[in-house]
Short mmCIF file of C-alpha atoms in Angstrom, two decimals:
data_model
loop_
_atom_site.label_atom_id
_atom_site.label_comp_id
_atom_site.label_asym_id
_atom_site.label_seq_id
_atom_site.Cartn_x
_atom_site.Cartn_y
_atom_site.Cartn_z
CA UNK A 320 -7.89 11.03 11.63
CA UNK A 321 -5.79 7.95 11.28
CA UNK A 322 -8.03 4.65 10.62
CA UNK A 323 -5.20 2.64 10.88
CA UNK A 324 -2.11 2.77 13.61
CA UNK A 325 0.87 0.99 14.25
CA UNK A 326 1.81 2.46 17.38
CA UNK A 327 5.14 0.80 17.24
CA UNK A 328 7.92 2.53 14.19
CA UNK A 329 10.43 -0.21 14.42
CA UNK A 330 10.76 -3.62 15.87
CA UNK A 331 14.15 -5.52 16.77
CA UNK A 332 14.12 -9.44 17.18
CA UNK A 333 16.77 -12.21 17.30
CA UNK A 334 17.21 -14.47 14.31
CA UNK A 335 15.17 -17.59 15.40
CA UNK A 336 12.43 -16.41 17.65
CA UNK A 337 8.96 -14.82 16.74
CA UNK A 338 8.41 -11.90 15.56
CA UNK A 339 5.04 -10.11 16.68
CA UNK A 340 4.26 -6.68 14.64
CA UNK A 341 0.67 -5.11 15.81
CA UNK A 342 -1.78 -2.89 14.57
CA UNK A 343 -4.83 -1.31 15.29
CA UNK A 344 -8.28 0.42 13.29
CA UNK A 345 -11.29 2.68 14.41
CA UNK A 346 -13.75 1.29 12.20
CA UNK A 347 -16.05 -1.40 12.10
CA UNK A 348 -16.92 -1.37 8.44
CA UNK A 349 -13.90 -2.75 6.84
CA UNK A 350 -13.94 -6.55 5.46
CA UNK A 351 -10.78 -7.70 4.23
CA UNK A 352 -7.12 -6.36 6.62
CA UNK A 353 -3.96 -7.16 4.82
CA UNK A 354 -0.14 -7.39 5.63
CA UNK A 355 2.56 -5.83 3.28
CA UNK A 356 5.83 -6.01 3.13
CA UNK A 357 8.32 -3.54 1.85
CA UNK A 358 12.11 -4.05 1.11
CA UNK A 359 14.28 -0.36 0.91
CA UNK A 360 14.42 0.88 -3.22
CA UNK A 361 10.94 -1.64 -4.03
CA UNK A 362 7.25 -1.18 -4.00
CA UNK A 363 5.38 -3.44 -0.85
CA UNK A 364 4.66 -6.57 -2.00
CA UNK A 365 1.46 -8.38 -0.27
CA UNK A 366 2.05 -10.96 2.69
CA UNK A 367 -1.18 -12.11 3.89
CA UNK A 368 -4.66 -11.23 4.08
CA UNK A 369 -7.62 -12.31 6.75
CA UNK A 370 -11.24 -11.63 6.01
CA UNK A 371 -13.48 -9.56 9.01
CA UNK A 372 -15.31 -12.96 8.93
CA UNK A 373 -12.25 -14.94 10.60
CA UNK A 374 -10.06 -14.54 13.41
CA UNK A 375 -6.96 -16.69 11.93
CA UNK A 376 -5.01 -16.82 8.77
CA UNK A 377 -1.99 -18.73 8.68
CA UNK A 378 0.91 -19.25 5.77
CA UNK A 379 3.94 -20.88 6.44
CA UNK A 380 6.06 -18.75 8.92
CA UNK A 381 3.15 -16.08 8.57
CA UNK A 382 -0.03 -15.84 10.95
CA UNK A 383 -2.31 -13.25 11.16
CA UNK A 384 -4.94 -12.81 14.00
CA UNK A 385 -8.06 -10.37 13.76
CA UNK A 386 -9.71 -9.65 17.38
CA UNK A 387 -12.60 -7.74 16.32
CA UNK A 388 -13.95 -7.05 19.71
CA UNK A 389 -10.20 -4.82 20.30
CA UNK A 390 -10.27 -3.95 16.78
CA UNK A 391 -6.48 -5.27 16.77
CA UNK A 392 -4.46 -7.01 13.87
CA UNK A 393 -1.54 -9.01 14.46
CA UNK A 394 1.10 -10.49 12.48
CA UNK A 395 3.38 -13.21 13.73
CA UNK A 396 6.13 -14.38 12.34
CA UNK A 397 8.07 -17.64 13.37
CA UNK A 398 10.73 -18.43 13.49
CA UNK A 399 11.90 -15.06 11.92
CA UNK A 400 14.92 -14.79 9.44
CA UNK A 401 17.25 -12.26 8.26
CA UNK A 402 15.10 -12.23 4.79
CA UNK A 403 12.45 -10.83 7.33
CA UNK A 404 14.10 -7.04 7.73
CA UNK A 405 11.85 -5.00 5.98
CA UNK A 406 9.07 -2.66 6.56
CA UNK A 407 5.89 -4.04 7.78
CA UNK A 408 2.07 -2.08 6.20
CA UNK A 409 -0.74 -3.06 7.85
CA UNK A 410 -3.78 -2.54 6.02
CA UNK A 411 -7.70 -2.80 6.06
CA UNK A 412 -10.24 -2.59 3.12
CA UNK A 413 -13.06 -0.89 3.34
CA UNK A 414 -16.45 -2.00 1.93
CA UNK A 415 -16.24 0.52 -1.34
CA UNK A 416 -12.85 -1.02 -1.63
CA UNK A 417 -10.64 1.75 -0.82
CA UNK A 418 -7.21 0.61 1.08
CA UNK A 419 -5.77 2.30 4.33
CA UNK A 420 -2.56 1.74 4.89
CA UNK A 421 -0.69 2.08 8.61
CA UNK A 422 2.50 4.36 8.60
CA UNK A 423 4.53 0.89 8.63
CA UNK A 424 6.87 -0.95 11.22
CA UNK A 425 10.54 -1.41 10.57
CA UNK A 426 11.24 -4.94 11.57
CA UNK A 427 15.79 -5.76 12.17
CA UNK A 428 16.29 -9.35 12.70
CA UNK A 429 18.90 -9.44 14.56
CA UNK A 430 22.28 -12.56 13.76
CA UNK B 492 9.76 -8.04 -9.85
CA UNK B 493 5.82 -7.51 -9.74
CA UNK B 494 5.37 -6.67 -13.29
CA UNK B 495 4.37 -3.50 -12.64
CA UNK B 496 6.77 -0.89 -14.20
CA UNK B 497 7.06 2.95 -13.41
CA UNK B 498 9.11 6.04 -14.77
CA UNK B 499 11.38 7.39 -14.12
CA UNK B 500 12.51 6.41 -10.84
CA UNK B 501 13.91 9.87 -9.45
CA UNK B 502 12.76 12.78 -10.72
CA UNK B 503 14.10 16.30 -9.15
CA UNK B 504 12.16 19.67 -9.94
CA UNK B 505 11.68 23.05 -8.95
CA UNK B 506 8.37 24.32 -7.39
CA UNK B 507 5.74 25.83 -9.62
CA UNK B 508 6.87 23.42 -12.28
CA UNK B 509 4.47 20.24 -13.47
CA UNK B 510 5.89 16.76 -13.90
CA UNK B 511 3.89 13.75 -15.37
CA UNK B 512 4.66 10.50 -13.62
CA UNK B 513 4.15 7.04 -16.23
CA UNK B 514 3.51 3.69 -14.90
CA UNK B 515 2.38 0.27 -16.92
CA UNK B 516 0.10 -2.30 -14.81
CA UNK B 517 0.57 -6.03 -15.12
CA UNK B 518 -0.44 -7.43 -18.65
CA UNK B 519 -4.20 -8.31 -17.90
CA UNK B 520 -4.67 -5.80 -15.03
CA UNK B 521 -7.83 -3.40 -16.04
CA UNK B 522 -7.16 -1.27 -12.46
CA UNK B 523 -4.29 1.02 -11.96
CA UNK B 524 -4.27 2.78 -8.89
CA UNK B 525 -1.88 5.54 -7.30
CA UNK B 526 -0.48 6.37 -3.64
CA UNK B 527 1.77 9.18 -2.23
CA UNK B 528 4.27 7.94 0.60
CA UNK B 529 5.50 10.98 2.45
CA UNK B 530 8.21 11.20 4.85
CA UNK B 531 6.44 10.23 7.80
CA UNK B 532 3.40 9.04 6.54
CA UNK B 533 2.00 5.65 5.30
CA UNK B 534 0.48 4.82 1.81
CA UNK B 535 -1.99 7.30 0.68
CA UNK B 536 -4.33 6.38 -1.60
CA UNK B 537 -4.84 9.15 -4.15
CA UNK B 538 -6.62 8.08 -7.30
CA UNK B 539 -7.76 4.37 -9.15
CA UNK B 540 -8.81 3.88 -12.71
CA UNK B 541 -10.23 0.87 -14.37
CA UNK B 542 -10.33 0.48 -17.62
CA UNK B 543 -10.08 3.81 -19.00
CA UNK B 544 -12.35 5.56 -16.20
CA UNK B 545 -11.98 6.94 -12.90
CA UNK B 546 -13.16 4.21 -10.52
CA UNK B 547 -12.50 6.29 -7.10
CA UNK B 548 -10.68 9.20 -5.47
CA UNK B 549 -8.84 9.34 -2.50
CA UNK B 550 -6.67 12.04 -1.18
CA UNK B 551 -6.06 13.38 -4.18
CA UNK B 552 -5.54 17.62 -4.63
CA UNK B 553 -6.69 19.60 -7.25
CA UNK B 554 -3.25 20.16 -8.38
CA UNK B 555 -3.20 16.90 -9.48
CA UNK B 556 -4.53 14.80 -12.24
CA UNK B 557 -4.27 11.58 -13.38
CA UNK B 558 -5.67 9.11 -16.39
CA UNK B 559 -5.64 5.78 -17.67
CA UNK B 560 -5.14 5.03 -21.94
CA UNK B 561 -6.66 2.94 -24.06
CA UNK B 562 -3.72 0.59 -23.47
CA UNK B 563 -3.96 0.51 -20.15
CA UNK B 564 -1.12 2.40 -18.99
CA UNK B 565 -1.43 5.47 -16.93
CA UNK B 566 -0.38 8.70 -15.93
CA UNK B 567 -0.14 11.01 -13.06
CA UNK B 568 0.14 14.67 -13.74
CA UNK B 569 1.30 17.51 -10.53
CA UNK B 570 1.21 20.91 -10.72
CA UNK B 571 2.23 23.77 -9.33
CA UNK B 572 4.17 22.20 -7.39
CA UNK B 573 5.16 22.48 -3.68
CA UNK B 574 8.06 21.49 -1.35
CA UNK B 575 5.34 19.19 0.38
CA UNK B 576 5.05 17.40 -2.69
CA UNK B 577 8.02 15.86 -1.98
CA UNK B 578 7.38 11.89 -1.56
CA UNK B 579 7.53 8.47 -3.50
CA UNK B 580 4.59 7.95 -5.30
CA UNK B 581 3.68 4.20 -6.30
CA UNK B 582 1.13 3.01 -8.78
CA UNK B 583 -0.49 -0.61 -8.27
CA UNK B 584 -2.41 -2.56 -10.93
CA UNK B 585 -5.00 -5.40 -10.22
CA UNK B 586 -6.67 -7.80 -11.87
CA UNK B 587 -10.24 -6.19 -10.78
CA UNK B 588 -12.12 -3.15 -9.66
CA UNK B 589 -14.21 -4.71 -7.13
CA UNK B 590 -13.48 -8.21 -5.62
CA UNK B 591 -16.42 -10.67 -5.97
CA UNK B 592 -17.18 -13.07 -3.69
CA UNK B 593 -15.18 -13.14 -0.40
CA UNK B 594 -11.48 -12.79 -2.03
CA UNK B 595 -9.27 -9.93 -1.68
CA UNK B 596 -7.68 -9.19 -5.13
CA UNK B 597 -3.87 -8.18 -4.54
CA UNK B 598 -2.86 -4.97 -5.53
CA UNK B 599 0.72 -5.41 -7.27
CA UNK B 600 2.99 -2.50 -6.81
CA UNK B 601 5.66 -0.78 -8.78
CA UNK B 602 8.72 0.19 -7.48
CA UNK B 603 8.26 4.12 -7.15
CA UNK B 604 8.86 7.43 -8.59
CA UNK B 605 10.95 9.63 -5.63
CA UNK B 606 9.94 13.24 -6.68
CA UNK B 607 11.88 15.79 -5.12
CA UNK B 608 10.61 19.41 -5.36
CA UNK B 609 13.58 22.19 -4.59
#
């Protein structure tokens, strides 16, 4: 039973505008949800994190928004760049600290 | 480059056989921890060590093992092996086993081992 779901595989946006990848989880008892990133041939390196206690986390071009009454994740991007074309992980922790990743969102920015 | 190194990076076998995957955390990471990325799956979490002991198990079959050495480094043995054990398998390293406080502590990945069993 999948925990985590991106719904959507891949993602196509034009250099410039926002990018908006989604993601959804079952369970209440999970207090940290994460972002990674992966590029083709490399391991995912981290993006962004939000705790279960806030519904905002911003970094530069990166924002994440927790709705905990939809149990929904997002992660905006803006304004998204070609550096940006990678495959997206969503994540949660749970509370004995085991991570469950999402099967991932290919985001193409387009020129 | 996350510091976190892993060999070899392709590794082709036949199944039945046994491989033994190697990876080196961070200098200063005590937690290694390993995933399976199938085809059409996302990350699996199979196994994490800290500091020499198994810390908590995830997916993980019987057919495979794993451990962490006094230097920190660790390994990841399959057996027997099966076409469906086809799939990149990363290891991460973190500072940690448990976060304290209210901080996430980021796991650092490696860049993969792609096993392919023919």
């Amino acid at each position: 039973d999948q925990q985590v779901k991106q719904n959507s595989p891949s993602l196509s946006v034009q250099e410039g505008r926002i990018s908006i990848l989604n993601c959804d989880y079952t369970n209440s008892m999970f207090d940290y949800f994460l972002w990674y990133k992966k590029y083709p041939a490399e391991g995912p390196t981290f993006l962004i994190s939000i705790s279960s206690i806030k519904d905002k986390n911003e970094d530069g071009r990166f924002t994440v928004f927790l709705n905990k009454s939809a149990k929904h994740l997002s992660l905006h991007i803006v304004p998204s760049q070609p550096g940006d074309s990678a495959v997206y992980f969503c994540a949660v922790r749970r509370r004995d600290d085991k991570i469950i990743f999402g099967k991932g969102t290919r985001l193409h920015i387009l020129p | 480059d996350s510091g976190v190194t892993q060999t070899p990076k392709h590794l082709i076998t036949a199944t039945g056989q046994r491989v033994t995957l190697r990876c080196s955390p961070r200098s200063g990471d005590l937690s290694v921890y390993w995933y399976q990325q199938s085809l059409d799956q996302g990350l699996q979490f199979l196994i994490q060590y800290y500091n020499g002991e198994e810390r908590a198990k995830g997916n993980i079959l019987e057919r495979f093992s794993a451990q962490q050495f006094p230097d920190l480094h660790s390994e990841l043995n399959l057996s027997s092996l099966e076409l469906g054990d086809s799939a990149l398998y990363f290891c991460a390293s973190s500072v940690v086993s448990r976060a304290s406080g209210s901080s996430y502590n980021e796991q650092f990945f490696g860049p993969g081992t792609r096993l392919t069993v023919l």
